[in-house]
Short mmCIF file of C-alpha atoms in Angstrom, two decimals:
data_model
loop_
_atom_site.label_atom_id
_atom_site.label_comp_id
_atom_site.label_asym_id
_atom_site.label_seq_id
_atom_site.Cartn_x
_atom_site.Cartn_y
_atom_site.Cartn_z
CA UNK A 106 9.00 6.17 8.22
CA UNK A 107 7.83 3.25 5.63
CA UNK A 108 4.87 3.34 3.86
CA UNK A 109 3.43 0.00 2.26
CA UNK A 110 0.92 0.17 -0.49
CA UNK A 111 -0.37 -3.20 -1.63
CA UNK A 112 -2.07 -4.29 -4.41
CA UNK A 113 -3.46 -7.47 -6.63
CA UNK A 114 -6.57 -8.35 -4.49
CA UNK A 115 -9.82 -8.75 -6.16
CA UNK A 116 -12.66 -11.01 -7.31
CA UNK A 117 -11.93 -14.93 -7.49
CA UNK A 118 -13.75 -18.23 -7.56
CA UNK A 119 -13.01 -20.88 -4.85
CA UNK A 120 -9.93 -22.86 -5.37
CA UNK A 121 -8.71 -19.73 -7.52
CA UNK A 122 -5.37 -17.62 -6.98
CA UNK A 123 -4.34 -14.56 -6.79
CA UNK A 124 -0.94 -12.89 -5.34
CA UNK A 125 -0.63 -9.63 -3.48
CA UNK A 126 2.41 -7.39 -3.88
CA UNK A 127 3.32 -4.74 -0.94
CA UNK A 128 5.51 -2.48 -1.77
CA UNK A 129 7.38 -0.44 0.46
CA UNK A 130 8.99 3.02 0.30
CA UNK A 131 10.50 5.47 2.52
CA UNK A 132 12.73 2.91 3.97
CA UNK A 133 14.51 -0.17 3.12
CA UNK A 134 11.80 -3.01 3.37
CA UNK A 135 14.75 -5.78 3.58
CA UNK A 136 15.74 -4.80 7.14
CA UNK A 137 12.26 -5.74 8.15
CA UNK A 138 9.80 -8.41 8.89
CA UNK A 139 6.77 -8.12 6.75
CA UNK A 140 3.30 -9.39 8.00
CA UNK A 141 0.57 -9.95 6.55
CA UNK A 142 -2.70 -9.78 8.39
CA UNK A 143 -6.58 -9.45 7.17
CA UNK A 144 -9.77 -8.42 8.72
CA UNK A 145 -13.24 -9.93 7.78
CA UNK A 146 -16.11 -7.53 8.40
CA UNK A 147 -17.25 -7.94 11.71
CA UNK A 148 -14.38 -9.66 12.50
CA UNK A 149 -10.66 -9.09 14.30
CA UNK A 150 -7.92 -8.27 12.13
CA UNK A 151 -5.83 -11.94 11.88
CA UNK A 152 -1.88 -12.70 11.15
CA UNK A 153 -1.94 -14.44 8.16
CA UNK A 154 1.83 -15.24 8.01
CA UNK A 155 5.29 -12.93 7.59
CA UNK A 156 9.04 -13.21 6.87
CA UNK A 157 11.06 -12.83 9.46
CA UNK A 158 15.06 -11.84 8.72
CA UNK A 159 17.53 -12.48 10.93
CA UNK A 160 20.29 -15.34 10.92
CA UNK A 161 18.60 -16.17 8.04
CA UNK A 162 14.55 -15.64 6.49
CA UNK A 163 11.94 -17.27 8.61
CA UNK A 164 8.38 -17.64 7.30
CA UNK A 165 5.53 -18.30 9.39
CA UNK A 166 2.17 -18.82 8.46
CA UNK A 167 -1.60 -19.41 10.46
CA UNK A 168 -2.55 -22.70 10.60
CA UNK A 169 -5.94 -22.14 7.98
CA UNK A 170 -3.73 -20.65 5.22
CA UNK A 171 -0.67 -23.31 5.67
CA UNK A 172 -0.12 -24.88 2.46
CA UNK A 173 -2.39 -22.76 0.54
CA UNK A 174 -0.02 -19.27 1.27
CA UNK A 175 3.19 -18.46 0.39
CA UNK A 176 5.45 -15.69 1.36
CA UNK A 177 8.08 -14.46 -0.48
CA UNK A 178 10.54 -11.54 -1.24
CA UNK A 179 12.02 -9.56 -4.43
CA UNK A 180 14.96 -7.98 -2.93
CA UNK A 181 15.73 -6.30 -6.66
CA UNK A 182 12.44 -4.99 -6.53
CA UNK A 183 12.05 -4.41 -3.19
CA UNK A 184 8.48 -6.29 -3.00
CA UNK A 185 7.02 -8.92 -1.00
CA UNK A 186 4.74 -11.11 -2.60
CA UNK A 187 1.60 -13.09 -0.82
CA UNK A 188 0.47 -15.97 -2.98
CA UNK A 189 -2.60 -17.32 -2.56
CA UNK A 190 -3.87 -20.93 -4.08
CA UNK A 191 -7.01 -22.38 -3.59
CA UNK A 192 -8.77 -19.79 -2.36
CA UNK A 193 -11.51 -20.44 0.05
CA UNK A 194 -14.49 -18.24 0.68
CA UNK A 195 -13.19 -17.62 4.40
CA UNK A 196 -10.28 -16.42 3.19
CA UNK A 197 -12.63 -12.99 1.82
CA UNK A 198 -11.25 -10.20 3.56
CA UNK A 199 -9.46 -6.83 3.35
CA UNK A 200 -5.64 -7.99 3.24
CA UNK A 201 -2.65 -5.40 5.13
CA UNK A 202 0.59 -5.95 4.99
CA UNK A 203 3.00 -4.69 7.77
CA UNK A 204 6.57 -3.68 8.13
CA UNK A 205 8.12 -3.79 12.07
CA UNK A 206 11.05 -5.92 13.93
CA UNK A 207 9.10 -8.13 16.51
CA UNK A 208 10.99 -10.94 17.95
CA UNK A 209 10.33 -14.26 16.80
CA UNK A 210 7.71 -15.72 19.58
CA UNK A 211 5.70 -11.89 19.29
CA UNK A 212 6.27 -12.13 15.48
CA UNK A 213 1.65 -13.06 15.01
CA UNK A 214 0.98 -10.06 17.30
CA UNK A 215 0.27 -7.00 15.33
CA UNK A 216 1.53 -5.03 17.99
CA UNK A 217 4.88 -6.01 16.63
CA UNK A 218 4.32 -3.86 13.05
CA UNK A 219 5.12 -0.37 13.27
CA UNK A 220 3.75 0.70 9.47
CA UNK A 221 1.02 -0.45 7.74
CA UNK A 222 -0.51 -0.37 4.46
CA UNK A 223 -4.03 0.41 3.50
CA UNK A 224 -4.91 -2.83 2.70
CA UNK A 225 -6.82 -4.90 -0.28
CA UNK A 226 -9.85 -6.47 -0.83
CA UNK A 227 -10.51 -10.38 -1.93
CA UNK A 228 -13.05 -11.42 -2.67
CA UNK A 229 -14.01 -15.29 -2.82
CA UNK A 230 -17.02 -16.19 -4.10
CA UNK A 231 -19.36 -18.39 -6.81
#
């Protein structure tokens, strides 16, 4: 079992930043790939992007965060990072991040991620 807690969401203008940590524990986070997806209210829960290990790290990302999100790991730590630059105000939503092994062409299905955190808000607004 791996539990994920993340943290760092919050209140931010448009074209602000802000970076999400999930942190994992229970299990060894490295031998995963870590999603992250969020859900909008009223809305289905989305793949934002993950890091996928195996020859090497892979990072994918959804088209309407490409360039704006970024991805990356703290193996010392054991923390994945999600940073987020110029925040739009579609981007509001509660924010999960996921631990599972999907293979690569499965790796924006949810169904993929076998632990998930409890997610955090943003918020982007005036």
């Amino acid at each position: 079992q791996v539990q994920l807690v993340e943290s760092g969401g919050g209140l931010v203008q448009p074209g602000g930043s802000l970076r999400l940590s999930c942190a994992p524990s229970g299990g060894d986070g490295g031998r995963y790939t870590i999603g992250w997806f969020r859900q909008a209210p009223g809305k289905e829960r989305e793949f934002v992007g993950c890091n996928r290990r195996s020859a090497g790290d892979t990072y994918l990302y959804a088209d309407s965060v490409k360039g704006r999100f970024t991805i990356s790991r703290d193996n010392g730590k054991n923390t994945v990072y999600l940073q987020m630059n110029n925040l739009k105000p579609e981007d509001t939503a509660l924010y999960y991040c996921a631990a599972g092994r999907p293979i690569l062409s499965a790796a924006r299905d949810e169904t993929g991620y076998w632990y998930w955190g409890q997610g955090t808000q943003v918020t982007v607004s005036s």
